[in-house]
Short mmCIF file of C-alpha atoms and ligand atoms in Angstrom, two decimals:
data_model
loop_
_atom_site.label_atom_id
_atom_site.label_comp_id
_atom_site.label_asym_id
_atom_site.label_seq_id
_atom_site.Cartn_x
_atom_site.Cartn_y
_atom_site.Cartn_z
CA HIS A 1 81.54 -174.10 -18.57
CA TYR A 2 83.33 -171.28 -20.65
CA THR A 3 86.93 -171.90 -21.79
CA PHE A 4 89.29 -169.57 -23.64
CA PHE A 5 92.26 -170.50 -26.32
CA SER A 6 95.66 -170.84 -24.52
CA GLU A 7 96.86 -168.02 -23.16
CA MET A 8 93.61 -166.06 -22.86
CA GLN A 9 94.11 -164.27 -26.51
CA ARG A 10 91.77 -161.13 -26.43
CA TRP A 11 91.62 -157.71 -28.50
CA PRO A 12 93.94 -155.44 -26.96
CA GLU A 13 92.97 -153.39 -23.60
CA GLY A 14 91.05 -150.44 -24.07
CA THR A 15 89.56 -151.81 -27.07
CA GLN A 16 86.39 -149.73 -27.79
CA GLU A 17 85.03 -150.45 -31.25
CA LEU A 18 85.79 -153.29 -33.38
CA THR A 19 85.21 -152.99 -37.47
CA TYR A 20 84.28 -155.42 -39.73
CA ALA A 21 83.64 -156.10 -43.25
CA PHE A 22 82.71 -158.38 -45.86
CA GLU A 23 84.86 -159.98 -48.80
CA PRO A 24 83.60 -157.58 -51.79
CA ASN A 25 82.12 -159.59 -54.46
CA ASN A 26 81.27 -162.49 -52.29
CA GLY A 27 77.68 -162.91 -53.13
CA LEU A 28 76.81 -161.10 -49.70
CA ASP A 29 73.60 -159.47 -49.57
CA ASP A 30 71.68 -156.92 -47.41
CA VAL A 31 70.03 -160.12 -45.64
CA VAL A 32 73.53 -161.59 -44.85
CA LYS A 33 74.48 -158.28 -43.38
CA GLY A 34 71.06 -157.85 -41.19
CA VAL A 35 72.04 -161.03 -39.66
CA PHE A 36 75.70 -160.46 -38.77
CA SER A 37 74.74 -156.90 -37.24
CA ASN A 38 71.96 -158.82 -35.14
CA ALA A 39 74.79 -161.44 -34.26
CA PHE A 40 77.18 -158.50 -33.14
CA ASP A 41 74.78 -156.75 -31.24
CA ARG A 42 74.36 -159.77 -29.11
CA TRP A 43 78.05 -159.39 -27.91
CA SER A 44 78.06 -155.84 -27.54
CA GLU A 45 75.10 -155.74 -25.61
CA VAL A 46 77.27 -157.71 -22.81
CA THR A 47 80.70 -156.23 -23.49
CA THR A 48 82.16 -152.71 -23.34
CA ILE A 49 82.83 -153.36 -27.25
CA THR A 50 80.68 -152.05 -29.94
CA PHE A 51 81.14 -153.27 -33.64
CA ARG A 52 80.90 -151.11 -36.82
CA GLU A 53 80.91 -152.18 -40.42
CA THR A 54 83.08 -150.77 -43.05
CA THR A 55 83.34 -150.99 -46.40
CA SER A 56 87.17 -150.86 -46.31
CA TYR A 57 87.82 -154.60 -46.42
CA GLU A 58 91.72 -154.46 -46.11
CA SER A 59 91.58 -152.21 -42.93
CA ALA A 60 89.02 -153.92 -41.41
CA ASP A 61 89.61 -155.40 -37.87
CA ILE A 62 87.34 -158.68 -38.62
CA LYS A 63 86.76 -160.20 -42.35
CA ILE A 64 83.95 -162.01 -43.10
CA GLY A 65 83.14 -164.21 -46.63
CA PHE A 66 82.07 -167.02 -47.93
CA TYR A 67 84.18 -169.71 -49.16
CA SER A 68 84.43 -173.45 -50.69
CA GLY A 69 86.70 -176.13 -50.35
CA ASP A 70 90.53 -174.81 -50.08
CA HIS A 71 90.86 -171.23 -49.57
CA GLY A 72 94.06 -170.71 -48.78
CA ASP A 73 94.21 -171.05 -45.23
CA GLY A 74 95.18 -174.13 -44.37
CA GLU A 75 91.72 -175.21 -43.09
CA PRO A 76 89.83 -176.26 -46.21
CA PHE A 77 85.90 -176.74 -46.20
CA ASP A 78 84.49 -179.98 -46.69
CA GLY A 79 80.86 -179.52 -48.47
CA VAL A 80 77.39 -179.75 -47.11
CA LEU A 81 77.65 -180.09 -43.35
CA GLY A 82 80.53 -181.21 -41.20
CA THR A 83 82.23 -178.01 -40.97
CA LEU A 84 80.28 -175.23 -41.24
CA ALA A 85 82.18 -172.48 -40.51
CA HIS A 86 85.50 -171.32 -38.48
CA ALA A 87 86.80 -168.28 -37.17
CA PHE A 88 90.25 -167.48 -35.78
CA SER A 89 91.23 -166.26 -32.64
CA PRO A 90 92.16 -162.83 -31.48
CA THR A 91 93.35 -160.79 -33.03
CA ASN A 92 93.31 -162.80 -36.60
CA GLY A 93 89.82 -161.18 -37.14
CA ARG A 94 89.03 -163.68 -39.79
CA LEU A 95 85.48 -165.32 -40.40
CA HIS A 96 84.97 -167.81 -42.93
CA LEU A 97 81.53 -169.48 -43.89
CA ASP A 98 81.16 -172.77 -46.01
CA GLY A 99 79.69 -171.57 -49.17
CA ALA A 100 78.43 -175.28 -49.73
CA GLU A 101 75.84 -174.99 -46.89
CA ASP A 102 72.40 -174.50 -47.02
CA TRP A 103 72.37 -171.25 -45.47
CA VAL A 104 68.99 -170.31 -43.82
CA ALA A 105 69.26 -166.29 -43.09
CA THR A 106 65.48 -165.42 -42.90
CA GLY A 107 62.67 -167.01 -41.51
CA ASP A 108 62.58 -170.12 -39.46
CA VAL A 109 65.24 -172.78 -39.80
CA THR A 110 63.07 -175.43 -37.85
CA ALA A 111 60.39 -175.32 -40.71
CA SER A 112 62.80 -175.84 -43.49
CA ASP A 113 62.30 -178.66 -45.81
CA LEU A 114 65.87 -179.20 -46.49
CA THR A 115 67.33 -181.57 -43.73
CA THR A 116 70.94 -179.69 -44.42
CA ALA A 117 69.65 -176.40 -43.51
CA VAL A 118 71.51 -174.20 -41.46
CA ASP A 119 71.09 -171.25 -39.51
CA LEU A 120 73.45 -168.42 -40.16
CA GLU A 121 72.80 -166.43 -37.42
CA SER A 122 73.22 -169.16 -34.89
CA VAL A 123 76.60 -169.82 -36.66
CA ALA A 124 77.75 -166.34 -36.64
CA VAL A 125 76.95 -165.66 -33.03
CA HIS A 126 78.95 -168.84 -32.37
CA GLU A 127 81.71 -167.65 -34.72
CA ILE A 128 81.94 -164.26 -33.29
CA GLY A 129 82.80 -165.74 -29.69
CA HIS A 130 85.95 -167.52 -31.36
CA LEU A 131 86.51 -164.17 -32.49
CA LEU A 132 86.55 -162.38 -29.36
CA GLY A 133 88.50 -165.15 -27.70
CA LEU A 134 86.23 -167.93 -26.48
CA GLY A 135 86.82 -171.44 -26.75
CA HIS A 136 84.12 -173.93 -26.41
CA SER A 137 81.87 -174.38 -23.49
CA SER A 138 80.43 -177.85 -21.90
CA VAL A 139 77.07 -175.95 -21.01
CA GLU A 140 74.93 -177.63 -23.43
CA GLU A 141 72.78 -174.47 -23.65
CA ALA A 142 75.83 -172.13 -24.41
CA ILE A 143 76.20 -170.52 -27.72
CA MET A 144 79.80 -171.81 -27.33
CA TYR A 145 78.45 -175.43 -26.86
CA PRO A 146 80.34 -177.44 -29.82
CA THR A 147 77.94 -179.05 -31.04
CA ILE A 148 74.48 -177.71 -32.99
CA GLY A 149 71.97 -179.66 -34.74
CA ALA A 150 70.94 -179.15 -38.44
CA ARG A 151 68.00 -177.03 -38.63
CA THR A 152 68.40 -175.90 -35.17
CA ARG A 153 68.40 -172.03 -34.09
CA LYS A 154 70.40 -170.91 -30.89
CA VAL A 155 71.25 -167.16 -30.91
CA GLU A 156 70.26 -166.00 -27.45
CA LEU A 157 73.69 -165.92 -25.52
CA ALA A 158 73.49 -168.14 -22.01
CA ASP A 159 74.58 -167.09 -18.69
CA ASP A 160 77.61 -169.15 -19.09
CA ASP A 161 78.43 -167.23 -22.67
CA ILE A 162 78.15 -164.02 -21.21
CA GLN A 163 80.19 -165.09 -18.01
CA GLY A 164 83.01 -166.01 -20.39
CA ILE A 165 83.14 -162.81 -22.09
CA GLN A 166 82.66 -160.95 -19.20
CA VAL A 167 85.96 -161.99 -18.08
CA LEU A 168 88.01 -160.89 -21.02
CA TYR A 169 86.08 -157.59 -21.73
N1 TQI B 201 83.50 -175.28 -36.95
C1 TQI B 201 84.44 -175.27 -35.79
C2 TQI B 201 83.47 -174.42 -34.84
O1 TQI B 201 83.50 -173.00 -35.12
C3 TQI B 201 85.72 -175.07 -35.83
C4 TQI B 201 86.22 -175.22 -34.80
C5 TQI B 201 86.83 -176.52 -33.86
C6 TQI B 201 87.27 -174.38 -34.04
N2 TQI B 201 87.52 -176.21 -33.10
C7 TQI B 201 87.40 -175.01 -32.68
C8 TQI B 201 86.99 -172.79 -34.15
C9 TQI B 201 88.13 -174.02 -31.86
C10 TQI B 201 87.70 -172.03 -32.96
C11 TQI B 201 88.33 -172.80 -32.03
O2 TQI B 201 83.41 -174.69 -33.60
S1 TQI B 201 82.00 -175.68 -36.86
C12 TQI B 201 79.31 -175.03 -34.27
C13 TQI B 201 78.48 -175.68 -33.49
C14 TQI B 201 80.77 -175.38 -36.14
C15 TQI B 201 80.16 -175.77 -35.43
O3 TQI B 201 81.64 -175.82 -38.23
O4 TQI B 201 82.06 -177.49 -36.59
C16 TQI B 201 78.93 -173.87 -35.06
C17 TQI B 201 80.51 -173.70 -36.55
F1 TQI B 201 79.05 -175.17 -32.30
F2 TQI B 201 77.26 -175.38 -33.33
F3 TQI B 201 78.88 -176.89 -33.52
C18 TQI B 201 79.24 -173.02 -35.75
CL1 TQI B 201 77.76 -172.93 -34.24
ZN1 ZN B 202 89.16 -170.47 -43.73
ZN1 ZN B 203 83.15 -173.45 -32.06
#
C-alpha cells in the first residue's frame, strides 16, 4: 500500500504546471533529457499536473543533477550501487543522481553485461514520485516499492502508485 511523507506534504493546491531544469554543465545530454521527459509523462498522465523543461535553473521548481560523494546536502552518495539517487519531499524540488552508478539510459538494461547497470528511467520515475509527495509502498509491483534489483527495468506505474498520487493531485 502507498504512503505519504508525514503531514502529507504536497505541491500547493491549484498547481497546474511544474518546471524542471538540469544542473548546468553537469554532463547531461539529450538522451538523459529524453528519459526524464518520459518519466515525467508517466505521472502527468494520471494527475492534473504537467511538467515543462526550462533552461532557467535558478527559478525551476524541480532541479535535477548528477553528483558524486559528498555534495553539500548532508546526504552523501556512496559510489557504485547502495544509494542510487535521492529526492526531497515537496516543495524542495531537488532530485540528485549518484554520478558513480553505471547508468543505462538507452536500450535494454536487462541485457547489459554490467552486473552494476542501473536503469535511469526506473529510478527517475521512482524519485519523481518522492518529489510529488509519495513515500514507499508495500506493494512489490509498485514503482514506489523501496527496492529494485540491479539490471531491472520497472517504469510502468502500478495501480497502487496511481491511487496514491491521485489522493494528492
Ligand atoms: N534512494 C532512496 C530512495 O529513493 C533514498 C530514500 C530512502 C528516500 N528513504 C527515502 C527518499 C524516503 C525519499 C523518502 O528510496 S535509493 C530505489 C528502489 C533508490 C531506491 O538510491 O535507495 C529507486 C533510488 F526503490 F528501487 F529501490 C531509486 Cl527506484
Ligand atoms: Zn543530494
Ligand atoms: Zn524511494
